[in-house]
């Protein structure tokens, strides 16, 4: 048993000696190497771009002339009529026709109108669209003496527009006007 203790003591002394020698040693000299690399790069680029653009515009103008006249129409009495040229001077003998002429922007062509059409335009504040020389033709379509063909002829109209009731009553007199 003494030999085991002796062996254990030797092992402990050896371990302690080893640790003591390890920590008592002077540090070994260390060498540090510092490497510095210096690099310089310069790039010079010259570039010239020339762009030439040629633009050619070709404009073609085509004038289309639409001719509406002469025009053939069928009236309220089922008669075929030909209107040779665009009417510039119009006599309107019915408020409904006068309203349509105004709505179509043709008020400036009205040179004569019946008193009922004029009253309608007055109430609607549209009399200013009439030409300065427009005349109110006193016509009572329901009266046998109400037709005033001479007053209409004096206005030199290109077109006289009336409703079918007026034309039916005064068809013979209207035909005399031409």
mmCIF file of C-alpha atoms in Angstrom:
data_model
loop_
_atom_site.group_PDB
_atom_site.id
_atom_site.type_symbol
_atom_site.label_atom_id
_atom_site.label_comp_id
_atom_site.label_asym_id
_atom_site.label_seq_id
_atom_site.Cartn_x
_atom_site.Cartn_y
_atom_site.Cartn_z
ATOM 1 C CA UNK A 1 0.000 0.000 0.000
ATOM 2 C CA UNK A 2 2.869 2.252 0.606
ATOM 3 C CA UNK A 3 3.871 1.756 -2.945
ATOM 4 C CA UNK A 4 0.501 3.009 -4.170
ATOM 5 C CA UNK A 5 0.756 6.087 -2.073
ATOM 6 C CA UNK A 6 4.251 6.574 -3.261
ATOM 7 C CA UNK A 7 3.219 6.314 -6.900
ATOM 8 C CA UNK A 8 0.348 8.699 -6.334
ATOM 9 C CA UNK A 9 2.669 11.206 -4.690
ATOM 10 C CA UNK A 10 5.100 11.014 -7.584
ATOM 11 C CA UNK A 11 2.286 11.548 -10.078
ATOM 12 C CA UNK A 12 0.980 14.568 -8.160
ATOM 13 C CA UNK A 13 4.491 16.073 -7.936
ATOM 14 C CA UNK A 14 5.003 15.500 -11.642
ATOM 15 C CA UNK A 15 1.739 17.217 -12.492
ATOM 16 C CA UNK A 16 2.495 20.167 -10.221
ATOM 17 C CA UNK A 17 5.995 20.472 -11.688
ATOM 18 C CA UNK A 18 4.636 20.433 -15.146
ATOM 19 C CA UNK A 19 2.126 23.211 -14.396
ATOM 20 C CA UNK A 20 4.788 25.225 -12.596
ATOM 21 C CA UNK A 21 7.143 24.977 -15.510
ATOM 22 C CA UNK A 22 4.459 25.899 -18.003
ATOM 23 C CA UNK A 23 3.464 29.112 -16.279
ATOM 24 C CA UNK A 24 6.973 30.155 -15.320
ATOM 25 C CA UNK A 25 8.381 30.098 -18.812
ATOM 26 C CA UNK A 26 9.154 33.386 -20.529
ATOM 27 C CA UNK A 27 6.950 34.127 -23.494
ATOM 28 C CA UNK A 28 8.451 33.357 -26.814
ATOM 29 C CA UNK A 29 9.252 36.270 -29.124
ATOM 30 C CA UNK A 30 6.506 36.972 -31.627
ATOM 31 C CA UNK A 31 6.993 38.473 -35.050
ATOM 32 C CA UNK A 32 4.327 40.588 -36.713
ATOM 33 C CA UNK A 33 4.358 41.197 -40.400
ATOM 34 C CA UNK A 34 2.362 44.118 -41.805
ATOM 35 C CA UNK A 35 1.828 44.124 -45.536
ATOM 36 C CA UNK A 36 0.590 47.386 -47.104
ATOM 37 C CA UNK A 37 -0.508 47.327 -50.689
ATOM 38 C CA UNK A 38 -1.043 50.622 -52.465
ATOM 39 C CA UNK A 39 -2.852 50.504 -55.743
ATOM 40 C CA UNK A 40 -3.971 53.390 -57.919
ATOM 41 C CA UNK A 41 -6.193 53.021 -60.971
ATOM 42 C CA UNK A 42 -7.109 55.844 -63.302
ATOM 43 C CA UNK A 43 -9.502 55.455 -66.200
ATOM 44 C CA UNK A 44 -10.189 58.203 -68.679
ATOM 45 C CA UNK A 45 -12.880 57.634 -71.264
ATOM 46 C CA UNK A 46 -13.734 60.029 -74.060
ATOM 47 C CA UNK A 47 -16.933 59.391 -75.962
ATOM 48 C CA UNK A 48 -18.620 61.426 -78.648
ATOM 49 C CA UNK A 49 -22.049 60.510 -79.922
ATOM 50 C CA UNK A 50 -23.499 62.286 -82.908
ATOM 51 C CA UNK A 51 -27.137 61.610 -83.682
ATOM 52 C CA UNK A 52 -28.655 63.069 -86.783
ATOM 53 C CA UNK A 53 -32.401 62.780 -87.179
ATOM 54 C CA UNK A 54 -34.167 63.735 -90.330
ATOM 55 C CA UNK A 55 -37.899 64.205 -90.038
ATOM 56 C CA UNK A 56 -39.987 64.510 -93.113
ATOM 57 C CA UNK A 57 -43.642 65.353 -92.758
ATOM 58 C CA UNK A 58 -45.890 64.880 -95.689
ATOM 59 C CA UNK A 59 -49.276 66.511 -95.352
ATOM 60 C CA UNK A 60 -51.946 65.638 -97.805
ATOM 61 C CA UNK A 61 -55.062 67.733 -97.741
ATOM 62 C CA UNK A 62 -58.125 66.515 -99.491
ATOM 63 C CA UNK A 63 -61.106 68.757 -99.776
ATOM 64 C CA UNK A 64 -64.357 66.931 -100.060
ATOM 65 C CA UNK A 65 -67.239 69.019 -101.237
ATOM 66 C CA UNK A 66 -70.567 67.565 -100.272
ATOM 67 C CA UNK A 67 -73.379 68.842 -102.390
ATOM 68 C CA UNK A 68 -76.859 68.433 -101.017
ATOM 69 C CA UNK A 69 -78.587 70.304 -103.796
ATOM 70 C CA UNK A 70 -80.485 69.789 -105.935
ATOM 71 C CA UNK A 71 -82.598 67.728 -103.560
ATOM 72 C CA UNK A 72 -85.903 66.004 -104.136
ATOM 73 C CA UNK A 73 -88.408 65.906 -101.267
ATOM 74 C CA UNK A 74 -91.951 64.669 -100.790
ATOM 75 C CA UNK A 75 -94.166 67.191 -98.991
ATOM 76 C CA UNK A 76 -97.077 66.637 -96.589
ATOM 77 C CA UNK A 77 -99.529 66.460 -99.503
ATOM 78 C CA UNK A 78 -97.461 63.648 -101.065
ATOM 79 C CA UNK A 79 -96.135 65.841 -103.859
ATOM 80 C CA UNK A 80 -92.584 65.386 -105.130
ATOM 81 C CA UNK A 81 -90.703 68.676 -105.200
ATOM 82 C CA UNK A 82 -87.178 69.496 -106.280
ATOM 83 C CA UNK A 83 -85.245 72.213 -104.471
ATOM 84 C CA UNK A 84 -82.512 73.416 -106.817
ATOM 85 C CA UNK A 85 -80.256 75.291 -104.385
ATOM 86 C CA UNK A 86 -79.814 75.774 -100.665
ATOM 87 C CA UNK A 87 -82.539 78.175 -99.514
ATOM 88 C CA UNK A 88 -81.178 81.437 -98.149
ATOM 89 C CA UNK A 89 -84.526 83.202 -97.629
ATOM 90 C CA UNK A 90 -87.195 81.178 -95.836
ATOM 91 C CA UNK A 91 -90.771 82.034 -94.857
ATOM 92 C CA UNK A 92 -92.136 79.903 -92.010
ATOM 93 C CA UNK A 93 -95.917 79.767 -91.601
ATOM 94 C CA UNK A 94 -96.202 77.439 -88.587
ATOM 95 C CA UNK A 95 -94.778 77.716 -85.048
ATOM 96 C CA UNK A 96 -93.629 74.073 -85.107
ATOM 97 C CA UNK A 97 -91.635 74.690 -88.288
ATOM 98 C CA UNK A 98 -90.185 77.909 -86.877
ATOM 99 C CA UNK A 99 -89.073 76.010 -83.766
ATOM 100 C CA UNK A 100 -87.278 73.444 -85.932
ATOM 101 C CA UNK A 101 -85.541 76.148 -87.968
ATOM 102 C CA UNK A 102 -84.319 77.826 -84.765
ATOM 103 C CA UNK A 103 -83.182 74.474 -83.292
ATOM 104 C CA UNK A 104 -81.229 73.728 -86.477
ATOM 105 C CA UNK A 105 -79.460 77.094 -86.276
ATOM 106 C CA UNK A 106 -81.258 78.444 -89.340
ATOM 107 C CA UNK A 107 -83.037 81.354 -87.660
ATOM 108 C CA UNK A 108 -80.957 83.884 -89.593
ATOM 109 C CA UNK A 109 -82.508 82.625 -92.849
ATOM 110 C CA UNK A 110 -86.075 83.392 -91.786
ATOM 111 C CA UNK A 111 -87.228 86.490 -93.690
ATOM 112 C CA UNK A 112 -90.907 86.070 -92.872
ATOM 113 C CA UNK A 113 -93.000 84.246 -90.326
ATOM 114 C CA UNK A 114 -96.588 84.072 -89.181
ATOM 115 C CA UNK A 115 -97.715 86.034 -86.142
ATOM 116 C CA UNK A 116 -98.008 82.863 -84.021
ATOM 117 C CA UNK A 117 -94.398 81.888 -84.727
ATOM 118 C CA UNK A 118 -93.267 85.408 -83.887
ATOM 119 C CA UNK A 119 -95.218 85.346 -80.616
ATOM 120 C CA UNK A 120 -93.565 82.023 -79.728
ATOM 121 C CA UNK A 121 -90.073 83.403 -80.435
ATOM 122 C CA UNK A 122 -90.910 86.496 -78.404
ATOM 123 C CA UNK A 123 -91.979 84.390 -75.407
ATOM 124 C CA UNK A 124 -88.822 82.276 -75.690
ATOM 125 C CA UNK A 125 -86.684 85.417 -76.083
ATOM 126 C CA UNK A 126 -85.379 84.263 -79.477
ATOM 127 C CA UNK A 127 -86.452 87.205 -81.629
ATOM 128 C CA UNK A 128 -82.868 88.497 -81.633
ATOM 129 C CA UNK A 129 -81.821 85.590 -83.879
ATOM 130 C CA UNK A 130 -84.049 86.869 -86.680
ATOM 131 C CA UNK A 131 -82.533 89.069 -89.374
ATOM 132 C CA UNK A 132 -83.253 92.775 -88.977
ATOM 133 C CA UNK A 133 -85.423 92.792 -92.101
ATOM 134 C CA UNK A 134 -87.574 89.786 -91.095
ATOM 135 C CA UNK A 135 -91.287 90.527 -91.306
ATOM 136 C CA UNK A 136 -94.256 89.109 -89.499
ATOM 137 C CA UNK A 137 -96.830 88.026 -92.070
ATOM 138 C CA UNK A 138 -100.377 88.340 -90.764
ATOM 139 C CA UNK A 139 -101.883 85.013 -91.736
ATOM 140 C CA UNK A 140 -104.832 83.276 -90.191
ATOM 141 C CA UNK A 141 -104.696 79.811 -91.679
ATOM 142 C CA UNK A 142 -108.163 78.907 -90.449
ATOM 143 C CA UNK A 143 -109.853 81.899 -92.036
ATOM 144 C CA UNK A 144 -110.946 81.918 -95.684
ATOM 145 C CA UNK A 145 -109.564 85.430 -96.037
ATOM 146 C CA UNK A 146 -106.465 84.793 -93.940
ATOM 147 C CA UNK A 147 -104.034 83.976 -96.731
ATOM 148 C CA UNK A 148 -101.858 86.898 -97.795
ATOM 149 C CA UNK A 149 -99.915 85.620 -100.777
ATOM 150 C CA UNK A 150 -98.850 89.100 -101.874
ATOM 151 C CA UNK A 151 -97.090 89.701 -98.550
ATOM 152 C CA UNK A 152 -95.192 86.431 -98.976
ATOM 153 C CA UNK A 153 -94.194 87.237 -102.589
ATOM 154 C CA UNK A 154 -92.813 90.632 -101.520
ATOM 155 C CA UNK A 155 -90.367 88.833 -99.185
ATOM 156 C CA UNK A 156 -88.819 87.042 -102.217
ATOM 157 C CA UNK A 157 -88.389 83.721 -100.398
ATOM 158 C CA UNK A 158 -86.455 80.775 -101.777
ATOM 159 C CA UNK A 159 -88.624 78.446 -99.704
ATOM 160 C CA UNK A 160 -92.017 78.747 -97.986
ATOM 161 C CA UNK A 161 -92.666 76.212 -95.240
ATOM 162 C CA UNK A 162 -96.140 75.558 -93.832
ATOM 163 C CA UNK A 163 -97.879 72.682 -92.122
ATOM 164 C CA UNK A 164 -100.180 70.358 -94.041
ATOM 165 C CA UNK A 165 -103.361 71.974 -92.680
ATOM 166 C CA UNK A 166 -102.353 75.316 -94.130
ATOM 167 C CA UNK A 167 -101.367 73.824 -97.455
ATOM 168 C CA UNK A 168 -104.592 71.839 -97.739
ATOM 169 C CA UNK A 169 -106.687 74.962 -97.262
ATOM 170 C CA UNK A 170 -104.606 77.232 -99.469
ATOM 171 C CA UNK A 171 -103.106 74.767 -101.988
ATOM 172 C CA UNK A 172 -104.598 76.496 -105.047
ATOM 173 C CA UNK A 173 -103.384 79.928 -103.970
ATOM 174 C CA UNK A 174 -99.921 78.630 -103.097
ATOM 175 C CA UNK A 175 -99.543 77.025 -106.526
ATOM 176 C CA UNK A 176 -100.314 80.394 -108.115
ATOM 177 C CA UNK A 177 -97.315 81.859 -106.267
ATOM 178 C CA UNK A 178 -94.980 79.509 -108.081
#
